[in-house]
Amino acid sequence: MSGILYVVATPLGNLEDITLRALRVLKEVDLIAAEDTRHSRKLLLHYGIQTPLTSYYDQIEREKAPRLVEDLKHGKSIALISDAGTPGINDPGYHLVRAAIDAGVRVEPIPGPSAVAAALSVSGLPTDRFAFEGFVPAKSGQRRRFFEDLAQEPRTIIVYEAARRLDDCLRDLQEVLGDRDVVVARELTKMFEEVLRGRAGEIAAELRQRLGERELQGEITLLIAGAKEPRPVAPAETLAVALERLRAEGMSLKEAARALARERGVSRRDVYQLGLENESHEDAPPAVESKSGADD
Ligand code: SAM
């Protein structure tokens, strides 16, 4: 009989945020696979849990998963935990869960905290539908493209962002998506918990004024109001005509593709390709007329 792989959520900060079932499972399993054993030891010590620990972090995920699956197949039960929140949600876990499923091992969730759900629940933004987009890219160019791709997203958007990049992130967000309503959920469940709600520009200004030269600290989950309604599109103007117009106004193909993708919620790559095709047709020599003539 194989053992069970338990995927156990642990606190985001406040050690009381752990379920009774999670504590029992962590006590009863043969092994705990933890993202950072030193970090998790504090939690386990707090609850008097002495189960053996093994490390399971990003860099060794793929290599270590088969060994843990072998243990599971030999009847050991394993609890997977990350530093905070739910394993696998932008944390190690996916490869082990996948490998266990492929090996026919039972996988059980022990649900609990996740920054995504915690932040959404207090955001005041619509909670009925949301899109979780993981970490915002660190570089400005990629970050802007990331937001461009989300420009028409009507659901509440949730992302993880590093505190030190929040100011740059809000600036790019405002430029690409407009001055949307956003919510900055910082240090949830911890001593300096705060939730800032307002327009991206207002929040950026408030933080700049408060911090001066200092850097913002802590863990941040950022929520962005979804797009209200599709931007108006001139009905008679096809994509090809709009592209031609922007090119005639002096935009490069790249800029025009980006602008149209944002405006119409279509793929930038498709518009770019359309532009390339149209431009190559324009450059092509005129088609040879048939000898018999078109009207024959
Ligand atoms: N698996 C985790 C979960 O379920 O929440 C997320 C792990 S991800 C590596 C860590 C990111 O989650 C942080 O960089 C931050 O964006 C967000 N986060 C974690 N703890 C948070 C907290 N207490 N308050 C706000 N955001 C938090």
PDB file of C-alpha atoms and ligand atoms in Angstrom:
ATOM      1  CA  MET A   1       0.000   0.000   0.000  1.00  0.00           C
ATOM      2  CA  SER A   2       1.432   3.393  -0.889  1.00  0.00           C
ATOM      3  CA  GLY A   3       1.390   6.238   1.549  1.00  0.00           C
ATOM      4  CA  ILE A   4      -0.397   9.541   1.064  1.00  0.00           C
ATOM      5  CA  LEU A   5       1.075  12.829  -0.066  1.00  0.00           C
ATOM      6  CA  TYR A   6      -0.528  15.621   1.970  1.00  0.00           C
ATOM      7  CA  VAL A   7      -0.243  19.155   0.599  1.00  0.00           C
ATOM      8  CA  VAL A   8      -0.461  21.220   3.768  1.00  0.00           C
ATOM      9  CA  ALA A   9      -1.088  24.974   3.960  1.00  0.00           C
ATOM     10  CA  THR A  10       0.818  26.775   6.727  1.00  0.00           C
ATOM     11  CA  PRO A  11       0.514  30.320   8.159  1.00  0.00           C
ATOM     12  CA  LEU A  12       1.393  33.432   6.137  1.00  0.00           C
ATOM     13  CA  GLY A  13       2.708  35.026   9.302  1.00  0.00           C
ATOM     14  CA  ASN A  14       0.492  34.511  12.324  1.00  0.00           C
ATOM     15  CA  LEU A  15       1.296  31.074  13.764  1.00  0.00           C
ATOM     16  CA  GLU A  16      -2.310  30.627  14.899  1.00  0.00           C
ATOM     17  CA  ASP A  17      -3.411  30.387  11.263  1.00  0.00           C
ATOM     18  CA  ILE A  18      -3.024  26.637  10.986  1.00  0.00           C
ATOM     19  CA  THR A  19      -5.812  24.092  11.094  1.00  0.00           C
ATOM     20  CA  LEU A  20      -6.169  21.360  13.709  1.00  0.00           C
ATOM     21  CA  ARG A  21      -6.059  18.840  10.888  1.00  0.00           C
ATOM     22  CA  ALA A  22      -2.814  20.294   9.536  1.00  0.00           C
ATOM     23  CA  LEU A  23      -1.222  19.952  12.992  1.00  0.00           C
ATOM     24  CA  ARG A  24      -2.387  16.348  13.322  1.00  0.00           C
ATOM     25  CA  VAL A  25      -1.152  15.401   9.850  1.00  0.00           C
ATOM     26  CA  LEU A  26       2.221  17.089  10.416  1.00  0.00           C
ATOM     27  CA  LYS A  27       2.572  15.041  13.621  1.00  0.00           C
ATOM     28  CA  GLU A  28       1.483  11.737  12.074  1.00  0.00           C
ATOM     29  CA  VAL A  29       3.314  11.610   8.736  1.00  0.00           C
ATOM     30  CA  ASP A  30       6.683   9.866   8.346  1.00  0.00           C
ATOM     31  CA  LEU A  31       8.355  12.819   6.701  1.00  0.00           C
ATOM     32  CA  ILE A  32       7.787  16.531   6.119  1.00  0.00           C
ATOM     33  CA  ALA A  33       9.161  17.923   2.839  1.00  0.00           C
ATOM     34  CA  ALA A  34       9.721  21.629   3.497  1.00  0.00           C
ATOM     35  CA  GLU A  35      10.784  24.470   1.201  1.00  0.00           C
ATOM     36  CA  ASP A  36      13.181  25.775   3.859  1.00  0.00           C
ATOM     37  CA  THR A  37      13.714  23.399   6.769  1.00  0.00           C
ATOM     38  CA  ARG A  38      15.184  26.099   9.025  1.00  0.00           C
ATOM     39  CA  HIS A  39      12.180  28.344   8.465  1.00  0.00           C
ATOM     40  CA  SER A  40       9.629  25.565   9.027  1.00  0.00           C
ATOM     41  CA  ARG A  41      11.410  24.287  12.128  1.00  0.00           C
ATOM     42  CA  LYS A  42      10.175  27.393  14.001  1.00  0.00           C
ATOM     43  CA  LEU A  43       6.551  26.512  13.235  1.00  0.00           C
ATOM     44  CA  LEU A  44       7.046  22.834  14.106  1.00  0.00           C
ATOM     45  CA  LEU A  45       8.872  23.678  17.319  1.00  0.00           C
ATOM     46  CA  HIS A  46       6.062  26.034  18.311  1.00  0.00           C
ATOM     47  CA  TYR A  47       3.601  23.123  18.073  1.00  0.00           C
ATOM     48  CA  GLY A  48       5.920  20.468  19.506  1.00  0.00           C
ATOM     49  CA  ILE A  49       6.084  18.526  16.222  1.00  0.00           C
ATOM     50  CA  GLN A  50       9.165  16.326  15.890  1.00  0.00           C
ATOM     51  CA  THR A  51       8.550  14.658  12.526  1.00  0.00           C
ATOM     52  CA  PRO A  52      11.745  14.311  10.423  1.00  0.00           C
ATOM     53  CA  LEU A  53      12.234  17.045   7.837  1.00  0.00           C
ATOM     54  CA  THR A  54      13.738  17.007   4.372  1.00  0.00           C
ATOM     55  CA  SER A  55      14.257  20.020   2.136  1.00  0.00           C
ATOM     56  CA  TYR A  56      12.298  20.451  -1.037  1.00  0.00           C
ATOM     57  CA  TYR A  57      12.961  23.792  -2.743  1.00  0.00           C
ATOM     58  CA  ASP A  58      12.741  25.175  -6.295  1.00  0.00           C
ATOM     59  CA  GLN A  59      16.236  24.194  -7.473  1.00  0.00           C
ATOM     60  CA  ILE A  60      15.957  20.537  -6.445  1.00  0.00           C
ATOM     61  CA  GLU A  61      12.253  19.994  -7.101  1.00  0.00           C
ATOM     62  CA  ARG A  62      12.550  17.908 -10.279  1.00  0.00           C
ATOM     63  CA  GLU A  63      15.489  15.894  -9.062  1.00  0.00           C
ATOM     64  CA  LYS A  64      14.032  15.145  -5.635  1.00  0.00           C
ATOM     65  CA  ALA A  65      10.430  14.380  -6.603  1.00  0.00           C
ATOM     66  CA  PRO A  66      11.160  10.813  -7.854  1.00  0.00           C
ATOM     67  CA  ARG A  67      12.924   9.923  -4.584  1.00  0.00           C
ATOM     68  CA  LEU A  68      10.008  11.158  -2.512  1.00  0.00           C
ATOM     69  CA  VAL A  69       7.582   9.292  -4.762  1.00  0.00           C
ATOM     70  CA  GLU A  70       9.615   6.101  -4.168  1.00  0.00           C
ATOM     71  CA  ASP A  71       9.178   6.646  -0.406  1.00  0.00           C
ATOM     72  CA  LEU A  72       5.447   7.153  -0.925  1.00  0.00           C
ATOM     73  CA  LYS A  73       5.206   3.986  -3.010  1.00  0.00           C
ATOM     74  CA  HIS A  74       6.929   2.099  -0.196  1.00  0.00           C
ATOM     75  CA  GLY A  75       4.166   3.129   2.171  1.00  0.00           C
ATOM     76  CA  LYS A  76       5.589   6.290   3.758  1.00  0.00           C
ATOM     77  CA  SER A  77       3.276   9.260   4.171  1.00  0.00           C
ATOM     78  CA  ILE A  78       4.696  12.691   3.400  1.00  0.00           C
ATOM     79  CA  ALA A  79       3.467  16.209   4.167  1.00  0.00           C
ATOM     80  CA  LEU A  80       4.585  18.903   1.754  1.00  0.00           C
ATOM     81  CA  ILE A  81       4.821  22.419   3.184  1.00  0.00           C
ATOM     82  CA  SER A  82       6.238  25.712   1.915  1.00  0.00           C
ATOM     83  CA  ASP A  83       7.554  28.727   3.829  1.00  0.00           C
ATOM     84  CA  ALA A  84       4.119  30.318   3.942  1.00  0.00           C
ATOM     85  CA  GLY A  85       0.674  29.641   2.569  1.00  0.00           C
ATOM     86  CA  THR A  86      -0.298  26.882   0.184  1.00  0.00           C
ATOM     87  CA  PRO A  87       2.441  24.794  -1.487  1.00  0.00           C
ATOM     88  CA  GLY A  88       2.448  24.938  -5.281  1.00  0.00           C
ATOM     89  CA  ILE A  89       0.959  28.438  -5.434  1.00  0.00           C
ATOM     90  CA  ASN A  90       4.125  30.159  -6.649  1.00  0.00           C
ATOM     91  CA  ASP A  91       5.970  27.796  -4.351  1.00  0.00           C
ATOM     92  CA  PRO A  92       7.530  24.359  -4.867  1.00  0.00           C
ATOM     93  CA  GLY A  93       5.019  21.546  -5.143  1.00  0.00           C
ATOM     94  CA  TYR A  94       3.869  21.097  -8.715  1.00  0.00           C
ATOM     95  CA  HIS A  95       6.494  18.506  -9.734  1.00  0.00           C
ATOM     96  CA  LEU A  96       5.989  16.375  -6.639  1.00  0.00           C
ATOM     97  CA  VAL A  97       2.202  16.456  -6.923  1.00  0.00           C
ATOM     98  CA  ARG A  98       2.419  15.591 -10.638  1.00  0.00           C
ATOM     99  CA  ALA A  99       4.909  12.766 -10.052  1.00  0.00           C
ATOM    100  CA  ALA A 100       2.801  11.342  -7.211  1.00  0.00           C
ATOM    101  CA  ILE A 101      -0.354  11.404  -9.356  1.00  0.00           C
ATOM    102  CA  ASP A 102       1.509   9.743 -12.241  1.00  0.00           C
ATOM    103  CA  ALA A 103       2.719   7.018  -9.872  1.00  0.00           C
ATOM    104  CA  GLY A 104      -0.834   6.360  -8.673  1.00  0.00           C
ATOM    105  CA  VAL A 105      -0.176   7.806  -5.204  1.00  0.00           C
ATOM    106  CA  ARG A 106      -3.081   9.444  -3.370  1.00  0.00           C
ATOM    107  CA  VAL A 107      -2.671  13.216  -2.949  1.00  0.00           C
ATOM    108  CA  GLU A 108      -4.748  15.041  -0.324  1.00  0.00           C
ATOM    109  CA  PRO A 109      -5.003  18.780   0.317  1.00  0.00           C
ATOM    110  CA  ILE A 110      -4.969  20.110   3.862  1.00  0.00           C
ATOM    111  CA  PRO A 111      -6.351  23.544   3.014  1.00  0.00           C
ATOM    112  CA  GLY A 112      -5.536  26.748   4.819  1.00  0.00           C
ATOM    113  CA  PRO A 113      -4.001  30.162   4.164  1.00  0.00           C
ATOM    114  CA  SER A 114      -2.975  31.544   0.803  1.00  0.00           C
ATOM    115  CA  ALA A 115      -2.092  35.174   0.199  1.00  0.00           C
ATOM    116  CA  VAL A 116      -4.276  35.195  -2.947  1.00  0.00           C
ATOM    117  CA  ALA A 117      -7.478  34.273  -1.109  1.00  0.00           C
ATOM    118  CA  ALA A 118      -6.656  36.316   2.000  1.00  0.00           C
ATOM    119  CA  ALA A 119      -5.997  39.493  -0.004  1.00  0.00           C
ATOM    120  CA  LEU A 120      -9.019  39.038  -2.256  1.00  0.00           C
ATOM    121  CA  SER A 121     -11.329  38.447   0.692  1.00  0.00           C
ATOM    122  CA  VAL A 122     -10.637  41.912   2.178  1.00  0.00           C
ATOM    123  CA  SER A 123      -9.970  43.823  -1.028  1.00  0.00           C
ATOM    124  CA  GLY A 124     -13.441  45.236  -1.623  1.00  0.00           C
ATOM    125  CA  LEU A 125     -12.998  44.407  -5.325  1.00  0.00           C
ATOM    126  CA  PRO A 126     -15.374  41.929  -7.003  1.00  0.00           C
ATOM    127  CA  THR A 127     -14.630  38.438  -5.706  1.00  0.00           C
ATOM    128  CA  ASP A 128     -16.961  36.376  -7.890  1.00  0.00           C
ATOM    129  CA  ARG A 129     -14.352  35.924 -10.626  1.00  0.00           C
ATOM    130  CA  PHE A 130     -10.648  36.649 -10.480  1.00  0.00           C
ATOM    131  CA  ALA A 131      -7.460  36.007 -12.426  1.00  0.00           C
ATOM    132  CA  PHE A 132      -4.334  35.147 -10.457  1.00  0.00           C
ATOM    133  CA  GLU A 133      -1.266  36.012 -12.517  1.00  0.00           C
ATOM    134  CA  GLY A 134       1.609  35.064 -10.197  1.00  0.00           C
ATOM    135  CA  PHE A 135       4.613  37.371  -9.847  1.00  0.00           C
ATOM    136  CA  VAL A 136       4.829  40.598 -11.873  1.00  0.00           C
ATOM    137  CA  PRO A 137       7.966  40.534 -14.081  1.00  0.00           C
ATOM    138  CA  ALA A 138      10.843  42.474 -12.525  1.00  0.00           C
ATOM    139  CA  LYS A 139      11.977  44.357 -15.660  1.00  0.00           C
ATOM    140  CA  SER A 140      10.007  47.339 -16.886  1.00  0.00           C
ATOM    141  CA  GLY A 141       9.665  46.236 -20.539  1.00  0.00           C
ATOM    142  CA  GLN A 142       8.367  42.801 -19.581  1.00  0.00           C
ATOM    143  CA  ARG A 143       6.183  44.311 -16.886  1.00  0.00           C
ATOM    144  CA  ARG A 144       4.527  46.673 -19.358  1.00  0.00           C
ATOM    145  CA  ARG A 145       3.880  43.833 -21.804  1.00  0.00           C
ATOM    146  CA  PHE A 146       2.490  41.791 -18.908  1.00  0.00           C
ATOM    147  CA  PHE A 147      -0.010  44.574 -18.170  1.00  0.00           C
ATOM    148  CA  GLU A 148      -0.768  45.076 -21.878  1.00  0.00           C
ATOM    149  CA  ASP A 149      -1.797  41.446 -22.118  1.00  0.00           C
ATOM    150  CA  LEU A 150      -4.172  42.015 -19.179  1.00  0.00           C
ATOM    151  CA  ALA A 151      -5.671  45.257 -20.506  1.00  0.00           C
ATOM    152  CA  GLN A 152      -9.027  43.733 -21.462  1.00  0.00           C
ATOM    153  CA  GLU A 153      -9.259  41.322 -18.512  1.00  0.00           C
ATOM    154  CA  PRO A 154     -12.656  41.960 -16.903  1.00  0.00           C
ATOM    155  CA  ARG A 155     -12.017  39.877 -13.760  1.00  0.00           C
ATOM    156  CA  THR A 156     -10.250  41.186 -10.662  1.00  0.00           C
ATOM    157  CA  ILE A 157      -6.520  40.650 -11.267  1.00  0.00           C
ATOM    158  CA  ILE A 158      -4.309  39.398  -8.440  1.00  0.00           C
ATOM    159  CA  VAL A 159      -0.509  39.450  -8.578  1.00  0.00           C
ATOM    160  CA  TYR A 160       2.428  39.032  -6.242  1.00  0.00           C
ATOM    161  CA  GLU A 161       4.963  41.858  -6.186  1.00  0.00           C
ATOM    162  CA  ALA A 162       8.148  42.620  -4.284  1.00  0.00           C
ATOM    163  CA  ALA A 163       7.759  45.657  -2.003  1.00  0.00           C
ATOM    164  CA  ARG A 164      10.895  47.330  -3.395  1.00  0.00           C
ATOM    165  CA  ARG A 165       9.419  47.289  -6.914  1.00  0.00           C
ATOM    166  CA  LEU A 166       5.893  48.410  -6.016  1.00  0.00           C
ATOM    167  CA  ASP A 167       6.470  52.057  -6.964  1.00  0.00           C
ATOM    168  CA  ASP A 168       7.796  51.190 -10.451  1.00  0.00           C
ATOM    169  CA  CYS A 169       5.071  48.614 -10.838  1.00  0.00           C
ATOM    170  CA  LEU A 170       2.292  51.099 -10.026  1.00  0.00           C
ATOM    171  CA  ARG A 171       3.807  53.601 -12.450  1.00  0.00           C
ATOM    172  CA  ASP A 172       3.858  51.090 -15.330  1.00  0.00           C
ATOM    173  CA  LEU A 173       0.417  49.841 -14.361  1.00  0.00           C
ATOM    174  CA  GLN A 174      -0.994  53.368 -14.489  1.00  0.00           C
ATOM    175  CA  GLU A 175       0.579  54.078 -17.865  1.00  0.00           C
ATOM    176  CA  VAL A 176      -0.570  50.854 -19.469  1.00  0.00           C
ATOM    177  CA  LEU A 177      -3.933  50.188 -17.804  1.00  0.00           C
ATOM    178  CA  GLY A 178      -4.908  53.728 -16.821  1.00  0.00           C
ATOM    179  CA  ASP A 179      -5.445  54.949 -13.275  1.00  0.00           C
ATOM    180  CA  ARG A 180      -7.391  51.884 -12.135  1.00  0.00           C
ATOM    181  CA  ASP A 181      -8.589  51.028  -8.651  1.00  0.00           C
ATOM    182  CA  VAL A 182      -5.992  48.874  -6.968  1.00  0.00           C
ATOM    183  CA  VAL A 183      -5.546  47.305  -3.549  1.00  0.00           C
ATOM    184  CA  VAL A 184      -2.169  46.816  -1.917  1.00  0.00           C
ATOM    185  CA  ALA A 185      -2.391  44.070   0.714  1.00  0.00           C
ATOM    186  CA  ARG A 186       0.814  44.218   2.745  1.00  0.00           C
ATOM    187  CA  GLU A 187       2.042  41.938   5.514  1.00  0.00           C
ATOM    188  CA  LEU A 188      -1.317  40.201   5.912  1.00  0.00           C
ATOM    189  CA  THR A 189      -1.753  38.495   9.292  1.00  0.00           C
ATOM    190  CA  LYS A 190       1.478  40.081  10.588  1.00  0.00           C
ATOM    191  CA  MET A 191       2.202  42.943  12.954  1.00  0.00           C
ATOM    192  CA  PHE A 192       2.361  45.640  10.255  1.00  0.00           C
ATOM    193  CA  GLU A 193      -0.607  44.414   8.234  1.00  0.00           C
ATOM    194  CA  GLU A 194      -2.199  47.112   6.076  1.00  0.00           C
ATOM    195  CA  VAL A 195      -4.563  47.225   3.136  1.00  0.00           C
ATOM    196  CA  LEU A 196      -4.394  50.321   0.920  1.00  0.00           C
ATOM    197  CA  ARG A 197      -7.289  50.923  -1.442  1.00  0.00           C
ATOM    198  CA  GLY A 198      -7.536  53.594  -4.131  1.00  0.00           C
ATOM    199  CA  ARG A 199      -6.382  54.602  -7.586  1.00  0.00           C
ATOM    200  CA  ALA A 200      -2.918  53.410  -8.576  1.00  0.00           C
ATOM    201  CA  GLY A 201      -1.694  57.024  -8.746  1.00  0.00           C
ATOM    202  CA  GLU A 202      -3.087  57.943  -5.320  1.00  0.00           C
ATOM    203  CA  ILE A 203      -1.541  54.946  -3.621  1.00  0.00           C
ATOM    204  CA  ALA A 204       1.831  55.486  -5.277  1.00  0.00           C
ATOM    205  CA  ALA A 205       1.782  59.153  -4.191  1.00  0.00           C
ATOM    206  CA  GLU A 206       0.747  58.251  -0.631  1.00  0.00           C
ATOM    207  CA  LEU A 207       3.539  55.713  -0.298  1.00  0.00           C
ATOM    208  CA  ARG A 208       6.113  58.069  -1.788  1.00  0.00           C
ATOM    209  CA  GLN A 209       5.105  60.794   0.644  1.00  0.00           C
ATOM    210  CA  ARG A 210       5.156  58.430   3.594  1.00  0.00           C
ATOM    211  CA  LEU A 211       8.453  56.757   2.771  1.00  0.00           C
ATOM    212  CA  GLY A 212      10.589  59.555   1.320  1.00  0.00           C
ATOM    213  CA  GLU A 213      13.904  57.921   0.474  1.00  0.00           C
ATOM    214  CA  ARG A 214      13.150  54.762   2.437  1.00  0.00           C
ATOM    215  CA  GLU A 215      12.231  51.526   0.707  1.00  0.00           C
ATOM    216  CA  LEU A 216       8.883  49.845   1.294  1.00  0.00           C
ATOM    217  CA  GLN A 217       9.257  46.600   3.237  1.00  0.00           C
ATOM    218  CA  GLY A 218       7.229  43.450   3.605  1.00  0.00           C
ATOM    219  CA  GLU A 219       5.241  41.005   1.537  1.00  0.00           C
ATOM    220  CA  ILE A 220       2.795  42.426  -0.968  1.00  0.00           C
ATOM    221  CA  THR A 221      -0.177  41.089  -2.842  1.00  0.00           C
ATOM    222  CA  LEU A 222      -1.516  43.555  -5.380  1.00  0.00           C
ATOM    223  CA  LEU A 223      -5.065  43.480  -6.717  1.00  0.00           C
ATOM    224  CA  ILE A 224      -6.200  45.405  -9.771  1.00  0.00           C
ATOM    225  CA  ALA A 225      -9.801  46.140 -10.732  1.00  0.00           C
ATOM    226  CA  GLY A 226     -10.777  44.371 -13.934  1.00  0.00           C
ATOM    227  CA  ALA A 227     -11.383  46.304 -17.176  1.00  0.00           C
ATOM    228  CA  LYS A 228     -14.785  48.008 -17.039  1.00  0.00           C
ATOM    229  CA  GLU A 229     -15.863  47.449 -20.612  1.00  0.00           C
ATOM    230  CA  PRO A 230     -14.109  46.862 -23.906  1.00  0.00           C
ATOM    231  CA  ARG A 231     -12.690  50.076 -25.285  1.00  0.00           C
ATOM    232  CA  PRO A 232     -14.824  51.556 -28.082  1.00  0.00           C
ATOM    233  CA  VAL A 233     -13.831  50.327 -31.504  1.00  0.00           C
ATOM    234  CA  ALA A 234     -14.691  52.265 -34.633  1.00  0.00           C
ATOM    235  CA  PRO A 235     -16.966  49.665 -36.226  1.00  0.00           C
ATOM    236  CA  ALA A 236     -16.140  50.424 -39.828  1.00  0.00           C
ATOM    237  CA  GLU A 237     -12.403  50.317 -39.292  1.00  0.00           C
ATOM    238  CA  THR A 238     -10.959  46.838 -39.696  1.00  0.00           C
ATOM    239  CA  LEU A 239      -7.781  45.900 -37.926  1.00  0.00           C
ATOM    240  CA  ALA A 240      -5.859  46.162 -41.198  1.00  0.00           C
ATOM    241  CA  VAL A 241      -7.194  49.681 -41.874  1.00  0.00           C
ATOM    242  CA  ALA A 242      -6.458  50.800 -38.306  1.00  0.00           C
ATOM    243  CA  LEU A 243      -2.941  49.431 -38.638  1.00  0.00           C
ATOM    244  CA  GLU A 244      -2.404  51.266 -41.902  1.00  0.00           C
ATOM    245  CA  ARG A 245      -3.670  54.492 -40.335  1.00  0.00           C
ATOM    246  CA  LEU A 246      -1.318  54.250 -37.337  1.00  0.00           C
ATOM    247  CA  ARG A 247       1.605  53.444 -39.665  1.00  0.00           C
ATOM    248  CA  ALA A 248       0.701  56.484 -41.808  1.00  0.00           C
ATOM    249  CA  GLU A 249       0.680  58.597 -38.634  1.00  0.00           C
ATOM    250  CA  GLY A 250       4.321  57.611 -38.136  1.00  0.00           C
ATOM    251  CA  MET A 251       4.165  54.702 -35.674  1.00  0.00           C
ATOM    252  CA  SER A 252       6.546  51.815 -36.182  1.00  0.00           C
ATOM    253  CA  LEU A 253       4.896  48.458 -36.837  1.00  0.00           C
ATOM    254  CA  LYS A 254       5.885  47.347 -33.346  1.00  0.00           C
ATOM    255  CA  GLU A 255       4.315  50.426 -31.721  1.00  0.00           C
ATOM    256  CA  ALA A 256       1.173  50.174 -33.834  1.00  0.00           C
ATOM    257  CA  ALA A 257       0.780  46.464 -33.016  1.00  0.00           C
ATOM    258  CA  ARG A 258       1.155  47.192 -29.332  1.00  0.00           C
ATOM    259  CA  ALA A 259      -1.362  50.074 -29.429  1.00  0.00           C
ATOM    260  CA  LEU A 260      -3.960  48.039 -31.319  1.00  0.00           C
ATOM    261  CA  ALA A 261      -3.495  44.983 -29.153  1.00  0.00           C
ATOM    262  CA  ARG A 262      -4.154  47.118 -26.103  1.00  0.00           C
ATOM    263  CA  GLU A 263      -7.077  48.959 -27.664  1.00  0.00           C
ATOM    264  CA  ARG A 264      -8.857  45.941 -29.097  1.00  0.00           C
ATOM    265  CA  GLY A 265      -7.845  43.138 -26.805  1.00  0.00           C
ATOM    266  CA  VAL A 266      -6.234  41.109 -29.574  1.00  0.00           C
ATOM    267  CA  SER A 267      -2.823  39.454 -29.613  1.00  0.00           C
ATOM    268  CA  ARG A 268       0.063  41.835 -30.299  1.00  0.00           C
ATOM    269  CA  ARG A 269       1.860  39.087 -32.198  1.00  0.00           C
ATOM    270  CA  ASP A 270      -1.153  38.540 -34.518  1.00  0.00           C
ATOM    271  CA  VAL A 271      -1.404  42.250 -35.322  1.00  0.00           C
ATOM    272  CA  TYR A 272       2.331  42.406 -35.958  1.00  0.00           C
ATOM    273  CA  GLN A 273       2.063  39.417 -38.296  1.00  0.00           C
ATOM    274  CA  LEU A 274      -0.855  41.033 -40.134  1.00  0.00           C
ATOM    275  CA  GLY A 275       1.263  44.166 -40.587  1.00  0.00           C
ATOM    276  CA  LEU A 276       4.172  42.153 -41.972  1.00  0.00           C
ATOM    277  CA  GLU A 277       1.885  40.371 -44.407  1.00  0.00           C
ATOM    278  CA  ASN A 278       0.215  43.594 -45.591  1.00  0.00           C
ATOM    279  CA  GLU A 279       3.538  45.329 -46.006  1.00  0.00           C
ATOM    280  CA  SER A 280       5.022  42.448 -47.963  1.00  0.00           C
ATOM    281  CA  HIS A 281       1.989  42.553 -50.313  1.00  0.00           C
ATOM    282  CA  GLU A 282       2.478  46.261 -50.863  1.00  0.00           C
ATOM    283  CA  ASP A 283       6.118  45.648 -51.804  1.00  0.00           C
ATOM    284  CA  ALA A 284       5.262  42.788 -54.163  1.00  0.00           C
ATOM    285  CA  PRO A 285       5.327  43.487 -57.950  1.00  0.00           C
ATOM    286  CA  PRO A 286       1.830  43.841 -59.491  1.00  0.00           C
ATOM    287  CA  ALA A 287       0.256  40.551 -60.523  1.00  0.00           C
ATOM    288  CA  VAL A 288       0.720  39.681 -64.243  1.00  0.00           C
ATOM    289  CA  GLU A 289      -2.559  40.215 -66.069  1.00  0.00           C
ATOM    290  CA  SER A 290      -3.972  37.261 -67.902  1.00  0.00           C
ATOM    291  CA  LYS A 291      -3.707  37.572 -71.673  1.00  0.00           C
ATOM    292  CA  SER A 292      -7.384  37.075 -72.159  1.00  0.00           C
ATOM    293  CA  GLY A 293      -8.158  40.032 -69.832  1.00  0.00           C
ATOM    294  CA  ALA A 294     -10.269  40.131 -66.702  1.00  0.00           C
ATOM    295  CA  ASP A 295     -13.524  40.910 -68.525  1.00  0.00           C
ATOM    296  CA  ASP A 296     -13.400  38.061 -71.022  1.00  0.00           C
TER     297      ASP A 296
HETATM  298  N1  SAM B   1       2.285  29.877  -1.632  1.00  0.00           N
HETATM  299  C1  SAM B   1       2.090  31.179  -1.069  1.00  0.00           C
HETATM  300  C2  SAM B   1       0.602  31.398  -0.830  1.00  0.00           C
HETATM  301  O1  SAM B   1      -0.182  30.479  -0.963  1.00  0.00           O
HETATM  302  O2  SAM B   1       0.238  32.522  -0.471  1.00  0.00           O
HETATM  303  C3  SAM B   1       2.715  32.251  -1.913  1.00  0.00           C
HETATM  304  C4  SAM B   1       4.181  32.097  -2.089  1.00  0.00           C
HETATM  305  S1  SAM B   1       4.962  33.334  -3.025  1.00  0.00           S
HETATM  306  C5  SAM B   1       6.605  32.703  -3.134  1.00  0.00           C
HETATM  307  C6  SAM B   1       5.223  34.625  -1.885  1.00  0.00           C
HETATM  308  C7  SAM B   1       4.465  35.899  -2.251  1.00  0.00           C
HETATM  309  O3  SAM B   1       3.146  35.826  -1.713  1.00  0.00           O
HETATM  310  C8  SAM B   1       5.081  37.128  -1.629  1.00  0.00           C
HETATM  311  O4  SAM B   1       6.146  37.631  -2.403  1.00  0.00           O
HETATM  312  C9  SAM B   1       3.902  38.063  -1.609  1.00  0.00           C
HETATM  313  O5  SAM B   1       3.693  38.615  -2.888  1.00  0.00           O
HETATM  314  C10 SAM B   1       2.744  37.110  -1.288  1.00  0.00           C
HETATM  315  N2  SAM B   1       2.567  37.051   0.179  1.00  0.00           N
HETATM  316  C11 SAM B   1       3.050  36.103   1.026  1.00  0.00           C
HETATM  317  N3  SAM B   1       2.736  36.397   2.282  1.00  0.00           N
HETATM  318  C12 SAM B   1       2.030  37.559   2.252  1.00  0.00           C
HETATM  319  C13 SAM B   1       1.453  38.373   3.244  1.00  0.00           C
HETATM  320  N4  SAM B   1       1.555  38.075   4.520  1.00  0.00           N
HETATM  321  N5  SAM B   1       0.804  39.508   2.848  1.00  0.00           N
HETATM  322  C14 SAM B   1       0.708  39.823   1.547  1.00  0.00           C
HETATM  323  N6  SAM B   1       1.242  39.092   0.577  1.00  0.00           N
HETATM  324  C15 SAM B   1       1.908  37.978   0.907  1.00  0.00           C
END
